[in-house]
Amino acid sequence: MDLPVSPGLILSLIIVVIGILIIVKGLVVVRQSEVMVIERLGSFNRLLESGINIIIPFIEQPRAITMIRYRKMGDDYHAITSDETRIDRRETVMDFPGQPVVTTDNVTVTINGALYYQVIDPKRAVYEVENMSQAVEVLAKTTLRSVVGKMELDKLFESRSEVNNEIQAAMEEPASKWGVKISRVEVQDIAMPEEVESAMRLQMAAERKRRATVTEAEGEKSAAIAMAQGQRESAILNAEGDKESAILRAQGEQESIKLVLNALGDSEDNKQTVVGYLLGQSYIKGLPNMAKEGERVFVPYESSALLGSMGMFRELAGSPEDAVSTHLQSRGNREGLRSGMVGGASSGS
């Protein structure tokens, strides 16, 4: 038996189905760090933050944003374009392919860079620019060419951090209009032509050789200076030693002469005898050195006479010390004889 289906029941079922569809389509779950731009009848309405949100189906729709990402396949980068309704607020890295750049010294290099950016205003990122990711990429490439074009090749290698900071500073103002914050820019790799690379290797080898030569020359200079200072100090010390030795010898000879003169007496004959003996002794000490320097030795007449008197002095007195003792002994004998004579005269009287 067929039960009659009333139009009211059919209408109720339709309303229930439509309600379920509305609930399913209107219930939107937004994940953490994501946001959705909602348009109502084609105009901006609100932003859906993370959590459970409800929209009106068919009246409110999320606005999609176009994103370009590069995928490296082998040595080439392939761009992948996608329309996304969920805008990621996290920091995103864009690794764009290498770009040819001409430096001030007319060297063409290929620079591969990485760009880190973050969407801080989703509304501007959607409505202020047609393709936000492409705009950021083109801005980064043009800024890179502008900054690197002002530098020479050597300075480019030495100041990568300076290049990164200049690119970031130049991109901040235009990117802020699109609701994008440029976190940092990194120059990853710099490729140059083979002939330029070979020339740089030769230049580097020559520079290292020059530094080695300069270092070796500075070492030899320091060693020569140290040796000269050592020789100078040694000569000064030797001269001071010779000076003190000569002073001590002169003082000794002076004391010896004084003792001899005190023993012999201060008469002119005794002084001449002592002086002649000392000169002859010095001359005899110098004869071996004179004989070493030549095959023949010429002795002056005055020296022969001086040596003769010296020999006579030695035969008579032996040495200055012997002369002193002989003189004292003879003086004692004369005094004894004189006393004996005086005593005999007194006894005779």
mmCIF file with all atom_site columns, N, CA, C and O in Angstrom, residues 253-277:
data_model
loop_
_atom_site.group_PDB
_atom_site.id
_atom_site.type_symbol
_atom_site.label_atom_id
_atom_site.label_alt_id
_atom_site.label_comp_id
_atom_site.label_asym_id
_atom_site.label_entity_id
_atom_site.label_seq_id
_atom_site.pdbx_PDB_ins_code
_atom_site.Cartn_x
_atom_site.Cartn_y
_atom_site.Cartn_z
_atom_site.occupancy
_atom_site.B_iso_or_equiv
_atom_site.pdbx_formal_charge
_atom_site.auth_seq_id
_atom_site.auth_comp_id
_atom_site.auth_asym_id
_atom_site.auth_atom_id
_atom_site.pdbx_PDB_model_num
ATOM 1   N N  . GLU A 1 253 ? 150.277 48.948 37.843 1.00 0.00 ? 253 GLU A N  1
ATOM 2   C CA . GLU A 1 253 ? 151.629 49.398 37.500 1.00 0.00 ? 253 GLU A CA 1
ATOM 3   C C  . GLU A 1 253 ? 152.013 50.633 38.293 1.00 0.00 ? 253 GLU A C  1
ATOM 4   O O  . GLU A 1 253 ? 153.158 50.789 38.719 1.00 0.00 ? 253 GLU A O  1
ATOM 5   N N  . GLN A 1 254 ? 150.990 51.514 38.499 1.00 0.00 ? 254 GLN A N  1
ATOM 6   C CA . GLN A 1 254 ? 151.267 52.704 39.285 1.00 0.00 ? 254 GLN A CA 1
ATOM 7   C C  . GLN A 1 254 ? 151.662 52.339 40.714 1.00 0.00 ? 254 GLN A C  1
ATOM 8   O O  . GLN A 1 254 ? 152.625 52.878 41.275 1.00 0.00 ? 254 GLN A O  1
ATOM 9   N N  . GLU A 1 255 ? 150.934 51.420 41.317 1.00 0.00 ? 255 GLU A N  1
ATOM 10  C CA . GLU A 1 255 ? 151.262 50.984 42.673 1.00 0.00 ? 255 GLU A CA 1
ATOM 11  C C  . GLU A 1 255 ? 152.621 50.300 42.715 1.00 0.00 ? 255 GLU A C  1
ATOM 12  O O  . GLU A 1 255 ? 153.408 50.497 43.646 1.00 0.00 ? 255 GLU A O  1
ATOM 13  N N  . SER A 1 256 ? 152.916 49.492 41.648 1.00 0.00 ? 256 SER A N  1
ATOM 14  C CA . SER A 1 256 ? 154.220 48.808 41.606 1.00 0.00 ? 256 SER A CA 1
ATOM 15  C C  . SER A 1 256 ? 155.357 49.812 41.510 1.00 0.00 ? 256 SER A C  1
ATOM 16  O O  . SER A 1 256 ? 156.373 49.696 42.203 1.00 0.00 ? 256 SER A O  1
ATOM 17  N N  . ILE A 1 257 ? 155.165 50.839 40.648 1.00 0.00 ? 257 ILE A N  1
ATOM 18  C CA . ILE A 1 257 ? 156.217 51.863 40.507 1.00 0.00 ? 257 ILE A CA 1
ATOM 19  C C  . ILE A 1 257 ? 156.405 52.619 41.804 1.00 0.00 ? 257 ILE A C  1
ATOM 20  O O  . ILE A 1 257 ? 157.532 52.910 42.239 1.00 0.00 ? 257 ILE A O  1
ATOM 21  N N  . LYS A 1 258 ? 155.280 52.929 42.472 1.00 0.00 ? 258 LYS A N  1
ATOM 22  C CA . LYS A 1 258 ? 155.391 53.643 43.747 1.00 0.00 ? 258 LYS A CA 1
ATOM 23  C C  . LYS A 1 258 ? 156.156 52.816 44.782 1.00 0.00 ? 258 LYS A C  1
ATOM 24  O O  . LYS A 1 258 ? 157.001 53.337 45.527 1.00 0.00 ? 258 LYS A O  1
ATOM 25  N N  . LEU A 1 259 ? 155.853 51.503 44.816 1.00 0.00 ? 259 LEU A N  1
ATOM 26  C CA . LEU A 1 259 ? 156.560 50.648 45.775 1.00 0.00 ? 259 LEU A CA 1
ATOM 27  C C  . LEU A 1 259 ? 158.052 50.585 45.471 1.00 0.00 ? 259 LEU A C  1
ATOM 28  O O  . LEU A 1 259 ? 158.895 50.650 46.376 1.00 0.00 ? 259 LEU A O  1
ATOM 29  N N  . VAL A 1 260 ? 158.383 50.455 44.166 1.00 0.00 ? 260 VAL A N  1
ATOM 30  C CA . VAL A 1 260 ? 159.803 50.361 43.791 1.00 0.00 ? 260 VAL A CA 1
ATOM 31  C C  . VAL A 1 260 ? 160.523 51.659 44.109 1.00 0.00 ? 260 VAL A C  1
ATOM 32  O O  . VAL A 1 260 ? 161.640 51.677 44.658 1.00 0.00 ? 260 VAL A O  1
ATOM 33  N N  . LEU A 1 261 ? 159.868 52.781 43.755 1.00 0.00 ? 261 LEU A N  1
ATOM 34  C CA . LEU A 1 261 ? 160.499 54.072 44.035 1.00 0.00 ? 261 LEU A CA 1
ATOM 35  C C  . LEU A 1 261 ? 160.627 54.319 45.529 1.00 0.00 ? 261 LEU A C  1
ATOM 36  O O  . LEU A 1 261 ? 161.604 54.905 45.986 1.00 0.00 ? 261 LEU A O  1
ATOM 37  N N  . ASN A 1 262 ? 159.628 53.899 46.283 1.00 0.00 ? 262 ASN A N  1
ATOM 38  C CA . ASN A 1 262 ? 159.740 54.052 47.738 1.00 0.00 ? 262 ASN A CA 1
ATOM 39  C C  . ASN A 1 262 ? 160.864 53.219 48.303 1.00 0.00 ? 262 ASN A C  1
ATOM 40  O O  . ASN A 1 262 ? 161.521 53.600 49.289 1.00 0.00 ? 262 ASN A O  1
ATOM 41  N N  . ALA A 1 263 ? 161.061 52.041 47.658 1.00 0.00 ? 263 ALA A N  1
ATOM 42  C CA . ALA A 1 263 ? 162.146 51.174 48.148 1.00 0.00 ? 263 ALA A CA 1
ATOM 43  C C  . ALA A 1 263 ? 163.515 51.674 47.722 1.00 0.00 ? 263 ALA A C  1
ATOM 44  O O  . ALA A 1 263 ? 164.476 51.634 48.507 1.00 0.00 ? 263 ALA A O  1
ATOM 45  N N  . LEU A 1 264 ? 163.630 52.164 46.484 1.00 0.00 ? 264 LEU A N  1
ATOM 46  C CA . LEU A 1 264 ? 164.937 52.598 45.975 1.00 0.00 ? 264 LEU A CA 1
ATOM 47  C C  . LEU A 1 264 ? 165.246 54.043 46.320 1.00 0.00 ? 264 LEU A C  1
ATOM 48  O O  . LEU A 1 264 ? 166.405 54.424 46.391 1.00 0.00 ? 264 LEU A O  1
ATOM 49  N N  . GLY A 1 265 ? 164.241 54.838 46.484 1.00 0.00 ? 265 GLY A N  1
ATOM 50  C CA . GLY A 1 265 ? 164.462 56.256 46.719 1.00 0.00 ? 265 GLY A CA 1
ATOM 51  C C  . GLY A 1 265 ? 163.901 57.057 45.564 1.00 0.00 ? 265 GLY A C  1
ATOM 52  O O  . GLY A 1 265 ? 163.653 56.553 44.466 1.00 0.00 ? 265 GLY A O  1
ATOM 53  N N  . ASP A 1 266 ? 163.719 58.329 45.788 1.00 0.00 ? 266 ASP A N  1
ATOM 54  C CA . ASP A 1 266 ? 163.108 59.205 44.803 1.00 0.00 ? 266 ASP A CA 1
ATOM 55  C C  . ASP A 1 266 ? 164.123 59.962 43.965 1.00 0.00 ? 266 ASP A C  1
ATOM 56  O O  . ASP A 1 266 ? 163.824 60.998 43.370 1.00 0.00 ? 266 ASP A O  1
ATOM 57  N N  . SER A 1 267 ? 165.355 59.464 43.881 1.00 0.00 ? 267 SER A N  1
ATOM 58  C CA . SER A 1 267 ? 166.372 60.156 43.071 1.00 0.00 ? 267 SER A CA 1
ATOM 59  C C  . SER A 1 267 ? 166.087 59.974 41.595 1.00 0.00 ? 267 SER A C  1
ATOM 60  O O  . SER A 1 267 ? 165.396 59.039 41.187 1.00 0.00 ? 267 SER A O  1
ATOM 61  N N  . GLU A 1 268 ? 166.645 60.890 40.774 1.00 0.00 ? 268 GLU A N  1
ATOM 62  C CA . GLU A 1 268 ? 166.419 60.845 39.345 1.00 0.00 ? 268 GLU A CA 1
ATOM 63  C C  . GLU A 1 268 ? 167.003 59.598 38.714 1.00 0.00 ? 268 GLU A C  1
ATOM 64  O O  . GLU A 1 268 ? 166.427 59.029 37.791 1.00 0.00 ? 268 GLU A O  1
ATOM 65  N N  . ASP A 1 269 ? 168.151 59.140 39.203 1.00 0.00 ? 269 ASP A N  1
ATOM 66  C CA . ASP A 1 269 ? 168.771 57.926 38.642 1.00 0.00 ? 269 ASP A CA 1
ATOM 67  C C  . ASP A 1 269 ? 167.890 56.709 38.877 1.00 0.00 ? 269 ASP A C  1
ATOM 68  O O  . ASP A 1 269 ? 167.693 55.877 37.978 1.00 0.00 ? 269 ASP A O  1
ATOM 69  N N  . ASN A 1 270 ? 167.334 56.606 40.040 1.00 0.00 ? 270 ASN A N  1
ATOM 70  C CA . ASN A 1 270 ? 166.451 55.466 40.336 1.00 0.00 ? 270 ASN A CA 1
ATOM 71  C C  . ASN A 1 270 ? 165.180 55.523 39.488 1.00 0.00 ? 270 ASN A C  1
ATOM 72  O O  . ASN A 1 270 ? 164.680 54.497 38.999 1.00 0.00 ? 270 ASN A O  1
ATOM 73  N N  . LYS A 1 271 ? 164.639 56.718 39.307 1.00 0.00 ? 271 LYS A N  1
ATOM 74  C CA . LYS A 1 271 ? 163.427 56.847 38.472 1.00 0.00 ? 271 LYS A CA 1
ATOM 75  C C  . LYS A 1 271 ? 163.717 56.422 37.048 1.00 0.00 ? 271 LYS A C  1
ATOM 76  O O  . LYS A 1 271 ? 162.927 55.700 36.418 1.00 0.00 ? 271 LYS A O  1
ATOM 77  N N  . GLN A 1 272 ? 164.834 56.875 36.489 1.00 0.00 ? 272 GLN A N  1
ATOM 78  C CA . GLN A 1 272 ? 165.188 56.500 35.120 1.00 0.00 ? 272 GLN A CA 1
ATOM 79  C C  . GLN A 1 272 ? 165.398 55.002 34.999 1.00 0.00 ? 272 GLN A C  1
ATOM 80  O O  . GLN A 1 272 ? 165.011 54.378 34.014 1.00 0.00 ? 272 GLN A O  1
ATOM 81  N N  . THR A 1 273 ? 166.004 54.409 36.019 1.00 0.00 ? 273 THR A N  1
ATOM 82  C CA . THR A 1 273 ? 166.238 52.955 35.980 1.00 0.00 ? 273 THR A CA 1
ATOM 83  C C  . THR A 1 273 ? 164.919 52.190 35.982 1.00 0.00 ? 273 THR A C  1
ATOM 84  O O  . THR A 1 273 ? 164.714 51.243 35.203 1.00 0.00 ? 273 THR A O  1
ATOM 85  N N  . VAL A 1 274 ? 163.993 52.594 36.830 1.00 0.00 ? 274 VAL A N  1
ATOM 86  C CA . VAL A 1 274 ? 162.699 51.893 36.917 1.00 0.00 ? 274 VAL A CA 1
ATOM 87  C C  . VAL A 1 274 ? 161.899 52.074 35.627 1.00 0.00 ? 274 VAL A C  1
ATOM 88  O O  . VAL A 1 274 ? 161.310 51.130 35.090 1.00 0.00 ? 274 VAL A O  1
ATOM 89  N N  . VAL A 1 275 ? 161.885 53.293 35.082 1.00 0.00 ? 275 VAL A N  1
ATOM 90  C CA . VAL A 1 275 ? 161.155 53.548 33.840 1.00 0.00 ? 275 VAL A CA 1
ATOM 91  C C  . VAL A 1 275 ? 161.743 52.752 32.689 1.00 0.00 ? 275 VAL A C  1
ATOM 92  O O  . VAL A 1 275 ? 161.026 52.160 31.866 1.00 0.00 ? 275 VAL A O  1
ATOM 93  N N  . GLY A 1 276 ? 163.069 52.720 32.615 1.00 0.00 ? 276 GLY A N  1
ATOM 94  C CA . GLY A 1 276 ? 163.704 51.936 31.549 1.00 0.00 ? 276 GLY A CA 1
ATOM 95  C C  . GLY A 1 276 ? 163.384 50.461 31.670 1.00 0.00 ? 276 GLY A C  1
ATOM 96  O O  . GLY A 1 276 ? 163.124 49.780 30.663 1.00 0.00 ? 276 GLY A O  1
ATOM 97  N N  . TYR A 1 277 ? 163.347 49.957 32.880 1.00 0.00 ? 277 TYR A N  1
ATOM 98  C CA . TYR A 1 277 ? 163.008 48.546 33.055 1.00 0.00 ? 277 TYR A CA 1
ATOM 99  C C  . TYR A 1 277 ? 161.570 48.254 32.621 1.00 0.00 ? 277 TYR A C  1
ATOM 100 O O  . TYR A 1 277 ? 161.302 47.268 31.931 1.00 0.00 ? 277 TYR A O  1
#
